[in-house]
Amino acid sequence: MLILLPPSEGKASEGNGPPVGELSFPALDKARKRVLNGLVRASKRRDALDVLGLTPGLAGELAKNTELKTAPTLPAAELYTGVLYDNLGLATLDEESRRRAEERLVIFSGLWGVVKITDRIPPYRLSMGVNMPALGGLAAFWRPLVTKELERVPGLVVDLRSSTYAGAWQPGERSVTVRVFRDGKVVSHMAKATRGEIARALLRQDAEPAGPDDLAKILDGLGYTVDLAEPTRPRRPWALDVHVTD
């Protein structure tokens, strides 16, 4: 099973380890270097905020981007913060659940493509939604490369990504997209919290769901109210709607 996560806009302020080196999915390294070089150049432009889709209040992030090649790193498990990762609570998982997290969690990134939680990377600011000069839209840039890597991994795919990052890989009928509803409406902030809780619950399960039906049964057994819908057409994911009240 793979559990797909978005990154978080909020990140730890600095690392404490050596500059970025070997990462998971080494076949992506050449592309990572291209995006990294492009980000450093873009962050030095006068119109950098516009190019990277940042508000004036985030101007300080540009300086970090220009130093990424030598910046101290930390594990992705510690880098990403925010509501989803707070509720995922990687630091408080037991040993077996942590081992599953290292195997199953895949974090999508506009800069690195995809990483595992053990990969050491520096704090950065780059959304998958950016149209990078000379590279184009990052979701389209990463899609063929990430697809080639992740299609090799068998099993159910539980998709907890936001729409911005979902464009970088579309796993098709072996995947389940988790949506969160309250009072019949899709919710945003609460969705992040619920997705983090679901990821944590799945990591703590000794049994691995064999398919969408098994996933729905597991979440139902954990107290979630869920509705499972089959793909609407070939090569589309299943949809698992989680209904929350608080």
mmCIF file of C-alpha atoms in Angstrom, residues 71-232:
data_model
loop_
_atom_site.group_PDB
_atom_site.id
_atom_site.type_symbol
_atom_site.label_atom_id
_atom_site.label_comp_id
_atom_site.label_asym_id
_atom_site.label_seq_id
_atom_site.Cartn_x
_atom_site.Cartn_y
_atom_site.Cartn_z
ATOM 1 C CA ALA A 71 21.391 24.776 3.230
ATOM 2 C CA PRO A 72 21.266 22.420 6.255
ATOM 3 C CA THR A 73 18.714 19.622 5.959
ATOM 4 C CA LEU A 74 16.397 17.660 8.198
ATOM 5 C CA PRO A 75 14.229 14.568 7.642
ATOM 6 C CA ALA A 76 11.013 15.219 5.741
ATOM 7 C CA ALA A 77 9.209 13.758 8.757
ATOM 8 C CA GLU A 78 10.382 16.811 10.730
ATOM 9 C CA LEU A 79 10.338 19.387 7.937
ATOM 10 C CA TYR A 80 6.639 19.413 7.082
ATOM 11 C CA THR A 81 4.310 20.963 9.661
ATOM 12 C CA GLY A 82 0.717 22.149 9.604
ATOM 13 C CA VAL A 83 -2.670 20.629 10.291
ATOM 14 C CA LEU A 84 -2.323 17.383 8.325
ATOM 15 C CA TYR A 85 1.097 16.577 9.751
ATOM 16 C CA ASP A 86 0.094 17.577 13.273
ATOM 17 C CA ASN A 87 -2.715 15.030 13.134
ATOM 18 C CA LEU A 88 -0.502 12.426 11.475
ATOM 19 C CA GLY A 89 1.864 12.740 14.439
ATOM 20 C CA LEU A 90 4.879 10.937 13.017
ATOM 21 C CA ALA A 91 6.994 11.667 16.075
ATOM 22 C CA THR A 92 4.605 9.775 18.367
ATOM 23 C CA LEU A 93 4.161 6.603 16.305
ATOM 24 C CA ASP A 94 5.266 3.326 17.849
ATOM 25 C CA GLU A 95 8.177 1.471 16.275
ATOM 26 C CA GLU A 96 6.111 -0.781 14.004
ATOM 27 C CA SER A 97 3.886 2.055 12.831
ATOM 28 C CA ARG A 98 6.958 4.166 12.150
ATOM 29 C CA ARG A 99 8.410 1.371 10.033
ATOM 30 C CA ARG A 100 5.188 1.261 8.014
ATOM 31 C CA ALA A 101 5.330 5.043 7.620
ATOM 32 C CA GLU A 102 8.835 4.828 6.181
ATOM 33 C CA GLU A 103 7.674 2.222 3.671
ATOM 34 C CA ARG A 104 4.208 3.480 2.739
ATOM 35 C CA LEU A 105 4.163 7.267 2.928
ATOM 36 C CA VAL A 106 5.059 9.202 -0.222
ATOM 37 C CA ILE A 107 5.143 13.002 -0.028
ATOM 38 C CA PHE A 108 4.717 14.978 -3.248
ATOM 39 C CA SER A 109 6.852 18.082 -3.720
ATOM 40 C CA GLY A 110 7.120 20.748 -6.383
ATOM 41 C CA LEU A 111 10.894 20.777 -5.877
ATOM 42 C CA TRP A 112 11.785 17.122 -5.290
ATOM 43 C CA GLY A 113 8.998 15.290 -7.127
ATOM 44 C CA VAL A 114 8.350 12.724 -4.409
ATOM 45 C CA VAL A 115 10.194 11.911 -1.191
ATOM 46 C CA LYS A 116 9.965 9.514 1.721
ATOM 47 C CA ILE A 117 9.813 10.700 5.322
ATOM 48 C CA THR A 118 13.426 9.659 5.948
ATOM 49 C CA ASP A 119 14.825 11.831 3.137
ATOM 50 C CA ARG A 120 16.826 14.796 4.404
ATOM 51 C CA ILE A 121 15.881 18.023 2.596
ATOM 52 C CA PRO A 122 16.178 21.738 3.433
ATOM 53 C CA PRO A 123 13.269 24.109 4.043
ATOM 54 C CA TYR A 124 12.067 25.531 0.715
ATOM 55 C CA ARG A 125 9.129 27.324 -0.847
ATOM 56 C CA LEU A 126 7.770 26.002 -4.148
ATOM 57 C CA SER A 127 4.264 24.857 -4.979
ATOM 58 C CA MET A 128 3.469 22.183 -7.540
ATOM 59 C CA GLY A 129 1.118 24.752 -9.058
ATOM 60 C CA VAL A 130 3.965 27.021 -10.185
ATOM 61 C CA ASN A 131 4.724 27.511 -13.874
ATOM 62 C CA MET A 132 8.514 27.438 -13.693
ATOM 63 C CA PRO A 133 10.456 29.421 -16.321
ATOM 64 C CA ALA A 134 12.004 27.059 -18.922
ATOM 65 C CA LEU A 135 10.277 24.043 -17.340
ATOM 66 C CA GLY A 136 6.571 24.877 -17.497
ATOM 67 C CA GLY A 137 3.931 23.725 -15.065
ATOM 68 C CA LEU A 138 5.558 21.561 -12.395
ATOM 69 C CA ALA A 139 2.732 19.021 -12.162
ATOM 70 C CA ALA A 140 3.083 18.318 -15.894
ATOM 71 C CA PHE A 141 6.887 18.338 -15.623
ATOM 72 C CA TRP A 142 6.932 15.726 -12.864
ATOM 73 C CA ARG A 143 4.062 13.556 -14.099
ATOM 74 C CA PRO A 144 5.876 11.187 -16.522
ATOM 75 C CA LEU A 145 8.865 10.814 -14.212
ATOM 76 C CA VAL A 146 6.886 10.179 -11.035
ATOM 77 C CA THR A 147 4.479 7.883 -12.874
ATOM 78 C CA LYS A 148 7.347 5.686 -14.059
ATOM 79 C CA GLU A 149 8.653 5.362 -10.510
ATOM 80 C CA LEU A 150 5.425 4.808 -8.600
ATOM 81 C CA GLU A 151 3.724 2.530 -11.125
ATOM 82 C CA ARG A 152 6.361 -0.055 -10.157
ATOM 83 C CA VAL A 153 5.092 -0.177 -6.578
ATOM 84 C CA PRO A 154 2.235 -2.695 -6.221
ATOM 85 C CA GLY A 155 -0.809 -2.518 -4.021
ATOM 86 C CA LEU A 156 -3.604 -0.164 -3.079
ATOM 87 C CA VAL A 157 -2.968 3.589 -3.318
ATOM 88 C CA VAL A 158 -4.670 5.781 -0.710
ATOM 89 C CA ASP A 159 -4.669 9.304 -2.087
ATOM 90 C CA LEU A 160 -4.749 12.044 0.567
ATOM 91 C CA ARG A 161 -3.295 14.771 -1.660
ATOM 92 C CA SER A 162 -4.760 18.175 -2.436
ATOM 93 C CA SER A 163 -5.797 18.850 -6.032
ATOM 94 C CA THR A 164 -2.618 20.837 -6.790
ATOM 95 C CA TYR A 165 -0.472 17.760 -6.178
ATOM 96 C CA ALA A 166 -2.871 15.161 -7.562
ATOM 97 C CA GLY A 167 -1.944 16.287 -11.073
ATOM 98 C CA ALA A 168 1.594 14.947 -10.711
ATOM 99 C CA TRP A 169 0.452 11.294 -10.706
ATOM 100 C CA GLN A 170 -2.893 9.686 -11.469
ATOM 101 C CA PRO A 171 -2.774 6.077 -10.230
ATOM 102 C CA GLY A 172 -6.090 5.068 -11.781
ATOM 103 C CA GLU A 173 -8.402 2.308 -10.600
ATOM 104 C CA ARG A 174 -6.070 0.901 -7.954
ATOM 105 C CA SER A 175 -6.304 4.167 -6.035
ATOM 106 C CA VAL A 176 -8.855 5.628 -3.649
ATOM 107 C CA THR A 177 -9.223 9.390 -3.374
ATOM 108 C CA VAL A 178 -10.310 10.404 0.108
ATOM 109 C CA ARG A 179 -12.683 13.357 0.294
ATOM 110 C CA VAL A 180 -13.968 14.925 3.491
ATOM 111 C CA PHE A 181 -17.494 16.315 3.863
ATOM 112 C CA ARG A 182 -19.364 18.174 6.577
ATOM 113 C CA ASP A 183 -23.085 18.820 6.159
ATOM 114 C CA GLY A 184 -22.827 17.630 2.581
ATOM 115 C CA LYS A 185 -20.105 20.099 1.640
ATOM 116 C CA VAL A 186 -16.410 19.542 0.983
ATOM 117 C CA VAL A 187 -14.358 21.167 3.727
ATOM 118 C CA SER A 188 -10.748 22.355 3.552
ATOM 119 C CA HIS A 189 -9.183 22.945 6.973
ATOM 120 C CA MET A 190 -11.022 20.016 8.547
ATOM 121 C CA ALA A 191 -10.126 17.860 5.557
ATOM 122 C CA LYS A 192 -6.435 18.298 6.353
ATOM 123 C CA ALA A 193 -6.969 17.219 9.944
ATOM 124 C CA THR A 194 -9.100 14.232 8.956
ATOM 125 C CA ARG A 195 -6.648 13.089 6.294
ATOM 126 C CA GLY A 196 -3.850 13.228 8.836
ATOM 127 C CA GLU A 197 -5.920 11.177 11.284
ATOM 128 C CA ILE A 198 -6.740 8.610 8.595
ATOM 129 C CA ALA A 199 -3.098 8.250 7.565
ATOM 130 C CA ARG A 200 -2.121 7.692 11.190
ATOM 131 C CA ALA A 201 -4.902 5.156 11.723
ATOM 132 C CA LEU A 202 -3.831 3.173 8.640
ATOM 133 C CA LEU A 203 -0.187 3.154 9.755
ATOM 134 C CA ARG A 204 -1.201 1.757 13.126
ATOM 135 C CA GLN A 205 -3.122 -1.097 11.497
ATOM 136 C CA ASP A 206 -1.265 -4.405 11.339
ATOM 137 C CA ALA A 207 -3.441 -5.553 8.419
ATOM 138 C CA GLU A 208 -3.033 -3.947 5.010
ATOM 139 C CA PRO A 209 -6.219 -3.308 2.970
ATOM 140 C CA ALA A 210 -6.228 -5.372 -0.218
ATOM 141 C CA GLY A 211 -8.570 -3.042 -2.077
ATOM 142 C CA PRO A 212 -11.045 -0.171 -1.775
ATOM 143 C CA ASP A 213 -13.692 -2.298 -0.043
ATOM 144 C CA ASP A 214 -11.213 -3.380 2.616
ATOM 145 C CA LEU A 215 -10.158 0.230 3.143
ATOM 146 C CA ALA A 216 -13.767 1.312 3.633
ATOM 147 C CA LYS A 217 -14.345 -1.512 6.124
ATOM 148 C CA ILE A 218 -11.246 -0.586 8.112
ATOM 149 C CA LEU A 219 -12.257 3.062 8.359
ATOM 150 C CA ASP A 220 -15.820 2.106 9.229
ATOM 151 C CA GLY A 221 -14.450 -0.105 11.988
ATOM 152 C CA LEU A 222 -12.429 2.829 13.305
ATOM 153 C CA GLY A 223 -15.606 4.873 13.675
ATOM 154 C CA TYR A 224 -15.608 6.896 10.473
ATOM 155 C CA THR A 225 -18.798 7.335 8.455
ATOM 156 C CA VAL A 226 -17.828 6.567 4.869
ATOM 157 C CA ASP A 227 -19.334 6.103 1.414
ATOM 158 C CA LEU A 228 -17.388 4.290 -1.291
ATOM 159 C CA ALA A 229 -18.029 4.971 -4.976
ATOM 160 C CA GLU A 230 -16.639 3.068 -7.946
ATOM 161 C CA PRO A 231 -14.625 4.866 -10.657
ATOM 162 C CA THR A 232 -16.796 6.936 -12.973
#
